[in-house]
GROMACS .gro file of C-alpha atoms in nm:
model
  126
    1UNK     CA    1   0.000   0.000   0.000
    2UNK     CA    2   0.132   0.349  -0.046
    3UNK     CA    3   0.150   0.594   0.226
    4UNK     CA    4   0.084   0.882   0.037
    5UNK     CA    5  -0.264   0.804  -0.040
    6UNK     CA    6  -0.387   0.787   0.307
    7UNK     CA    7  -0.118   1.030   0.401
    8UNK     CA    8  -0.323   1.309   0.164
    9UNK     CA    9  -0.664   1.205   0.281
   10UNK     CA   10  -0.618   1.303   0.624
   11UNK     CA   11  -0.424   1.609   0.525
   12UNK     CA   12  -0.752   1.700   0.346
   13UNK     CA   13  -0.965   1.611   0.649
   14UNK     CA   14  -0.736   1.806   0.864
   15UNK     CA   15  -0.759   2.107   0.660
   16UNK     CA   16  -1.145   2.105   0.645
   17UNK     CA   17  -1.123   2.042   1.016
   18UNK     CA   18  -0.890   2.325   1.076
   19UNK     CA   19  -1.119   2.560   0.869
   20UNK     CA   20  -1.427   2.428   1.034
   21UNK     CA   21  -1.303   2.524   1.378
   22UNK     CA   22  -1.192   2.898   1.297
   23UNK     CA   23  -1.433   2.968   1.066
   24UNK     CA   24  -1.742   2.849   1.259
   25UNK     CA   25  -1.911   3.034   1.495
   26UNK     CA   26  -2.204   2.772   1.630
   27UNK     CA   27  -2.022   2.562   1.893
   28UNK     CA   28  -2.172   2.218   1.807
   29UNK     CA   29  -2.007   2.284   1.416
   30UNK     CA   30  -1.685   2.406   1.605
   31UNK     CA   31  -1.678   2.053   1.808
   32UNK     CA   32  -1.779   1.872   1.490
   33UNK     CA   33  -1.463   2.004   1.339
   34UNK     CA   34  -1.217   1.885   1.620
   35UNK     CA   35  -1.403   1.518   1.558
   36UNK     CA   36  -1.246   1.585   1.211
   37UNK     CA   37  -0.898   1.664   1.319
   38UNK     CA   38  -0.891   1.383   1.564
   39UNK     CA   39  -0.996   1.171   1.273
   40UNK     CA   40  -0.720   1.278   1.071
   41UNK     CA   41  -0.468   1.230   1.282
   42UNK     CA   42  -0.597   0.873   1.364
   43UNK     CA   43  -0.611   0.813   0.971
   44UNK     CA   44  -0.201   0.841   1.007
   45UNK     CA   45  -0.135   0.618   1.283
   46UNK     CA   46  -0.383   0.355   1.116
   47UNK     CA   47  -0.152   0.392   0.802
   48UNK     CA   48   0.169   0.434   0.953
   49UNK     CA   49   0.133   0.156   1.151
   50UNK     CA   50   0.052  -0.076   0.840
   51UNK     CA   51   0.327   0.064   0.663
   52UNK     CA   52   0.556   0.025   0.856
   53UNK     CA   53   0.428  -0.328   0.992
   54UNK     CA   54   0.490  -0.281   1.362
   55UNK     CA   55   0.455  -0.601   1.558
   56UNK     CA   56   0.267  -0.427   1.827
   57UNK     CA   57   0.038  -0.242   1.643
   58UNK     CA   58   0.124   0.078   1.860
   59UNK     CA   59  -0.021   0.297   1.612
   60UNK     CA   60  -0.377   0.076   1.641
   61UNK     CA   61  -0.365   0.095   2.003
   62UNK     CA   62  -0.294   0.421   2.047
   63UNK     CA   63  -0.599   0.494   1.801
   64UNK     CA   64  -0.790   0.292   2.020
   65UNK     CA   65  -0.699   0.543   2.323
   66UNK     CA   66  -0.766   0.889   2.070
   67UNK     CA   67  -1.114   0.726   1.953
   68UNK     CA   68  -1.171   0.672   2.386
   69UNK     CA   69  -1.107   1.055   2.446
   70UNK     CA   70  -1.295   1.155   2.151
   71UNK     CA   71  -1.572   1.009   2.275
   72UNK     CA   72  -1.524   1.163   2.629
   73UNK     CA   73  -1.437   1.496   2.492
   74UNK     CA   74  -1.808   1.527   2.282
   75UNK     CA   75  -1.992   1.402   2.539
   76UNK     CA   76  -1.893   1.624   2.756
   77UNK     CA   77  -1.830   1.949   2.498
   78UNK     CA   78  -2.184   1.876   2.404
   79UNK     CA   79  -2.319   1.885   2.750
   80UNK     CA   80  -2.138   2.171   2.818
   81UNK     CA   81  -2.301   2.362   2.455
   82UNK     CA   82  -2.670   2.215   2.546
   83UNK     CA   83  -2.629   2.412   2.917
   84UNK     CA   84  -2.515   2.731   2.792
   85UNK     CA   85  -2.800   2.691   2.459
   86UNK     CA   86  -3.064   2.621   2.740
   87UNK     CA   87  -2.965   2.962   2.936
   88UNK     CA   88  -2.842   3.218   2.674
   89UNK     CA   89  -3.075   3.098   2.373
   90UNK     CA   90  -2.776   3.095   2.177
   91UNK     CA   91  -2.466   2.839   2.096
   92UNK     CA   92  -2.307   3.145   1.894
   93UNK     CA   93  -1.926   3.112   2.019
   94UNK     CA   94  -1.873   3.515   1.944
   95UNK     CA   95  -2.183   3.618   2.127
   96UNK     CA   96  -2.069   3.392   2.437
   97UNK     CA   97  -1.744   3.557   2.433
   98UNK     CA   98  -1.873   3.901   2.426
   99UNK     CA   99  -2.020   3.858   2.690
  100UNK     CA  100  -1.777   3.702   2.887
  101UNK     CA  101  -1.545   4.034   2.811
  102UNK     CA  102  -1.901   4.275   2.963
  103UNK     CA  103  -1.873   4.060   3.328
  104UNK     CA  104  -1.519   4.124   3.311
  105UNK     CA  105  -1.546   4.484   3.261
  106UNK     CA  106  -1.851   4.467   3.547
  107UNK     CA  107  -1.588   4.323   3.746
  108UNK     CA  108  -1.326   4.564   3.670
  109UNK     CA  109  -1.654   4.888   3.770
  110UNK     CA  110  -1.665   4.740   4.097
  111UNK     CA  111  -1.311   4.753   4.182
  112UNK     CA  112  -1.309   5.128   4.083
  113UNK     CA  113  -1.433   5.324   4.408
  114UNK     CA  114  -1.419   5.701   4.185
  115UNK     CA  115  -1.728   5.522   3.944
  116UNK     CA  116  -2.082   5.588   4.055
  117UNK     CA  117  -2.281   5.235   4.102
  118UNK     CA  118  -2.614   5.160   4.076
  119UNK     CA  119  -2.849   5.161   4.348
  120UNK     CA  120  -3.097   4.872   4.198
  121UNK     CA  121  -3.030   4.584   4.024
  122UNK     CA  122  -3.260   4.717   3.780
  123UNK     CA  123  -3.072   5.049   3.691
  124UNK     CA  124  -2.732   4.712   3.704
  125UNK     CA  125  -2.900   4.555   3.412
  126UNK     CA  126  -3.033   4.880   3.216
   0.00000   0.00000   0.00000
C-alpha cells in the first residue's frame, strides 16, 4: 500500500477540520470540526502503523486510546453547549465571548471606588 494516499486524505480532512473550527461560529459545528482533526490524525497512525508493519500495532492501540477521548471529549463538549444553549438561547461562540469580556469589565466597575454604582439591580442591568 502506499503511504501517500492515506497520508493526503487526512491532510484534506485536517484542513477542512482546521477551517471548520476557525471559521465556525455555532459551537456544536466548532466541536464537529475537532471530531475531524482527531480523525485525521488517527487516519495516520492507522496507516503508519501498516506501513511500517509494527509487531505491536502501537499505532492501532494508540488509536484505540484517541477514539476513547474523543468520545469523552463530545460528550462532555456537548453537554457543556446544550447548558449554555438552554440559558443564553444561543450556541453562537462570538456572542458567548462578548459577553464574557461585559462581566469582566462589570468586574473591573466594581473595583473602581471614583465610578458611581447603581443603586438597583434594575438600573445594574439597564
Amino acid at each position: 500500500m502506499h503511504l501517500a494516499y492515506p497520508a493526503v486524505l487526512a491532510v484534506l480532512l485536517f484542513c477542512v477540520g482546521l477551517y471548520g473550527v476557525l471559521a465556525r461560529r455555532n459551537a456544536i459545528l466548532v466541536l464537529m470540526s475537532v471530531e475531524l482533526m482527531l480523525n485525521a490524525v488517527n487516519l495516520n497512525l492507522v496507516a503508519f502503523d501498516v506501513w511500517l508493519r509494527d509487531a505491536l500495532h502501537a499505532g492501532q492501540a494508540l488509536t484505540l486510546f484517541t477514539i476513547a477521548v474523543a468520545a469523552a471529549e463530545i460528550g462532555i463538549g456537548l453537554a457543556i453547549v446544550l447548558l449554555v444553549y438552554r440559558n443564553r438561547g444561543s450556541s453562537d461562540i462570538d456572542r458567548l465571548r462578548d459577553l464574557a469580556e461585559k462581566a469582566g469589565e462589570a468586574d473591573a466597575a466594581d473595583r473602581d471606588p471614583q465610578q458611581p454604582q447603581p443603586d438597583t439591580e434594575a438600573e445594574a442591568t439597564a
